Amino acid sequence: MTSLAARADELRAQIEEANYRYYALDDPQITDAEFDVLLRDLIELERKHPELQTPDSPTQRVGAAASQRFAPYEHARPMLSLANAVSVDELRAFDERARKLAGAGVEYVCELKIDGLALALDYRDGSLTRGGTRGDGRAGEDVTANLRTIKTIPLRLRATPFILRQAQDDKTGLGMAEAPTFLEVRGEVYLRKSDFERLNVEREREGLPAFANPRNAASGGVRQLDPALTAKRRLSFFAYQLAVDQGDRSAPKTQWDALARLRSLGFPVNPHVHRAATLDEVIEYCMNSEKKRDSFDYEIDGVVVKVNDFAQQERLGVVARDPRWAIAFKFRPREGRTKLVDIAITVGRTGTLNPSAVLTPVQIGGVTVKSATLHNVDYIENNDIRIGDTVLVTRAGDVIPRVVGPVLSERTGCERKFKMPQRCPVCGSDVDHPPDEAMSRCTNAACPAQAYERLRHFASRGAMDIEGIGDVMAQQLTELNLVRDIADTYKLNESALADVPRMGKKSVENLLRNIEASKQRGPARLLYGLGIRFVGTQTAQILVDDFGTIDAIAGADEQTLQRSEGIGPEVARSVALFFKQEPNREMIERLREAGVVMSAPKRVKTGGALSGKSFVLTGTLPNLTREAAAELIVAAGGKVTGSVSKKTDYVVAGSEPGSKLIKAEQLGINILDESGLQALLE
Ligand code: IVH
């Protein structure tokens, strides 16, 4: 075998492998840009030496073969892909050829290249009958049931003014075309960036690995075996091609008109389309779109430039696998590969331990990237990322660069698995990783990394309610180091506050008065204000009702805590772990010394209107916050608990109630709305 033949073989093997990993496993190990280079090399080699071309060469097909999971969807007309232009020179070459072959007066339509999955949709007599993926361009997968769940894909075409006009203009008496008898529409299914973020948050919560990018999530979503799972991904769709339009005698003759027709038939068409009379205009559109790339709520990876006139398109035709009437101008890639040198931990404002990748600096899309997020331990484990790995890194949208995964073929065996530290790297306290949570957290309320967030929570309405300590003040107090932990709030005085910019004498006085007043809020609000994980207002109230003092709660072990109604093992564990930390105990002492009330006053009303009654709150009430409602109930002698049981007397339900309402209905418990509660209180 000649060395050229060997090279062609090698390229083919690499491309096949990449295709398999990308399409079948959804687990790419080389970047799109690297793939493009391989394919270009092979195309070039086969063009120069046609004798090297084999019938099964990846250059002979478009995309990957469809999987066996779905029935085949044969395309009536092949679904083509596009040749790429990666430079202005290549755009120029495309333009020159188009003008030479199509004749004078070539006009272009520029569209954003949506980074999703190409689809073909069939409509018969106005109804969606079938839809499929591109597959290898000849046959894809029939995913009709899944596509029906995508809200932006019309199930019926709109009876549009366009069609009505046509019907009225129809003087031939040959019948009125209400809807085209057969229509094939092509477009891109994609996932909005906002929906992608939401989906990954949900997956994280469910302990599932996060998706690498919106495109992978969209492509997996379309190819679910259960349409309900497709629906859950909230996919979107843009139509960009009217492939067949039968039964319409005034079918559009240009791409521009086809887009208008698609729009009027009810399809979502991307609004950022531009008709360009000159190549300069095309280039300007490409440059502008690349600049604006992050401002769209969907990923785009380039611009598609199409000859507008269909007759000219016809004349230009198709060579090999690409039409000569269109080209994809590709933006600079925003993926790269580099070495993961180490994994560093930073402590977030809420105490989360955030792993971040320390990378050998790499250029990605014009920016030097030397660190990237790794989300959490589960992400690292699920994606089998090890220190020393060569990794794929993306810089998608405005978010921080992210490590996608390791390049397994580059493993040497010297890589190290990562272990989350057991102690907070900032303050040395215990780290907690609740079994069904993604994040590990520092349990020390006095941890310097958390000062701001903790103070803000401590001063908030439902906690110690210190008017004057909002977002901005909390930030100033912590940044100036006046408040290192919440107990420091009570050390503030006039001279300390003199350091805070833009604080007049009057505001200082007010703030100090409010701080003083907060000492009397009582142990339940204090307990909530400590910001212990899983301890909301209701849980805090229950614990204080049962134990009476902060000290008693701090002294209780997990079993004892669990005896309280609605306190499960998770909450008990978190409370006990909090009070086990020496810095936390010491902070409580300082709060006590400052005069903060730590034990419950005698129940205000023993014979109150709600005396002895047990309440559960769920959902959002129209006027009262949950804390306010709980306070009213307690003040009237009632008790608020966290979960519904046979012992519950009333469930107060607002909008979007949770499972508590269902349970209450099952148990036949009285259900009140806010006005029902007010009536009881009166
Ligand atoms: S036109 C022959 N228009 O990019 C024309 N494609 O490599 C084929 N794409 O397979 C497609 N946005 O998945 C066209 N506005 C757009 C597009 C678009 C995204 C995708 C599509 C296609 C690939 C081309």
mmCIF file with all atom_site columns, N, CA and C in Angstrom, residues 75 144 258 301 308 323 340 386 420 502 659:
data_model
loop_
_atom_site.group_PDB
_atom_site.id
_atom_site.type_symbol
_atom_site.label_atom_id
_atom_site.label_alt_id
_atom_site.label_comp_id
_atom_site.label_asym_id
_atom_site.label_entity_id
_atom_site.label_seq_id
_atom_site.pdbx_PDB_ins_code
_atom_site.Cartn_x
_atom_site.Cartn_y
_atom_site.Cartn_z
_atom_site.occupancy
_atom_site.B_iso_or_equiv
_atom_site.pdbx_formal_charge
_atom_site.auth_seq_id
_atom_site.auth_comp_id
_atom_site.auth_asym_id
_atom_site.auth_atom_id
_atom_site.pdbx_PDB_model_num
ATOM 1  N N  . HIS A 1 75  ? -35.742 9.694  2.741  1.00 0.00 ? 75  HIS A N  1
ATOM 2  C CA . HIS A 1 75  ? -35.946 11.051 2.228  1.00 0.00 ? 75  HIS A CA 1
ATOM 3  C C  . HIS A 1 75  ? -36.272 10.999 0.744  1.00 0.00 ? 75  HIS A C  1
ATOM 4  N N  . THR A 1 144 ? -41.530 10.588 14.429 1.00 0.00 ? 144 THR A N  1
ATOM 5  C CA . THR A 1 144 ? -42.781 11.365 14.386 1.00 0.00 ? 144 THR A CA 1
ATOM 6  C C  . THR A 1 144 ? -43.393 11.585 15.767 1.00 0.00 ? 144 THR A C  1
ATOM 7  N N  . ALA A 1 258 ? -39.715 31.760 0.191  1.00 0.00 ? 258 ALA A N  1
ATOM 8  C CA . ALA A 1 258 ? -40.006 30.485 0.862  1.00 0.00 ? 258 ALA A CA 1
ATOM 9  C C  . ALA A 1 258 ? -40.032 30.696 2.378  1.00 0.00 ? 258 ALA A C  1
ATOM 10 N N  . ASP A 1 301 ? -23.405 28.293 15.184 1.00 0.00 ? 301 ASP A N  1
ATOM 11 C CA . ASP A 1 301 ? -21.988 28.017 14.967 1.00 0.00 ? 301 ASP A CA 1
ATOM 12 C C  . ASP A 1 301 ? -21.514 28.577 13.641 1.00 0.00 ? 301 ASP A C  1
ATOM 13 N N  . ASN A 1 308 ? -30.305 33.054 -3.561 1.00 0.00 ? 308 ASN A N  1
ATOM 14 C CA . ASN A 1 308 ? -31.730 33.288 -3.317 1.00 0.00 ? 308 ASN A CA 1
ATOM 15 C C  . ASN A 1 308 ? -32.625 32.642 -4.370 1.00 0.00 ? 308 ASN A C  1
ATOM 16 N N  . PRO A 1 323 ? -24.352 21.013 -2.067 1.00 0.00 ? 323 PRO A N  1
ATOM 17 C CA . PRO A 1 323 ? -24.883 21.893 -3.118 1.00 0.00 ? 323 PRO A CA 1
ATOM 18 C C  . PRO A 1 323 ? -23.888 23.012 -3.401 1.00 0.00 ? 323 PRO A C  1
ATOM 19 N N  . LEU A 1 340 ? -5.477  18.798 31.806 1.00 0.00 ? 340 LEU A N  1
ATOM 20 C CA . LEU A 1 340 ? -6.020  19.141 33.121 1.00 0.00 ? 340 LEU A CA 1
ATOM 21 C C  . LEU A 1 340 ? -4.896  18.950 34.135 1.00 0.00 ? 340 LEU A C  1
ATOM 22 N N  . ARG A 1 386 ? -10.091 12.849 35.147 1.00 0.00 ? 386 ARG A N  1
ATOM 23 C CA . ARG A 1 386 ? -8.988  12.627 36.091 1.00 0.00 ? 386 ARG A CA 1
ATOM 24 C C  . ARG A 1 386 ? -7.910  13.692 35.926 1.00 0.00 ? 386 ARG A C  1
ATOM 25 N N  . MET A 1 420 ? -12.784 14.752 46.809 1.00 0.00 ? 420 MET A N  1
ATOM 26 C CA . MET A 1 420 ? -13.184 16.007 47.443 1.00 0.00 ? 420 MET A CA 1
ATOM 27 C C  . MET A 1 420 ? -12.566 16.067 48.840 1.00 0.00 ? 420 MET A C  1
ATOM 28 N N  . ARG A 1 502 ? -20.834 56.665 52.086 1.00 0.00 ? 502 ARG A N  1
ATOM 29 C CA . ARG A 1 502 ? -22.182 57.183 51.886 1.00 0.00 ? 502 ARG A CA 1
ATOM 30 C C  . ARG A 1 502 ? -23.171 56.792 52.986 1.00 0.00 ? 502 ARG A C  1
ATOM 31 N N  . SER A 1 659 ? -47.029 18.323 47.081 1.00 0.00 ? 659 SER A N  1
ATOM 32 C CA . SER A 1 659 ? -47.654 17.037 47.373 1.00 0.00 ? 659 SER A CA 1
ATOM 33 C C  . SER A 1 659 ? -48.407 17.065 48.701 1.00 0.00 ? 659 SER A C  1
#
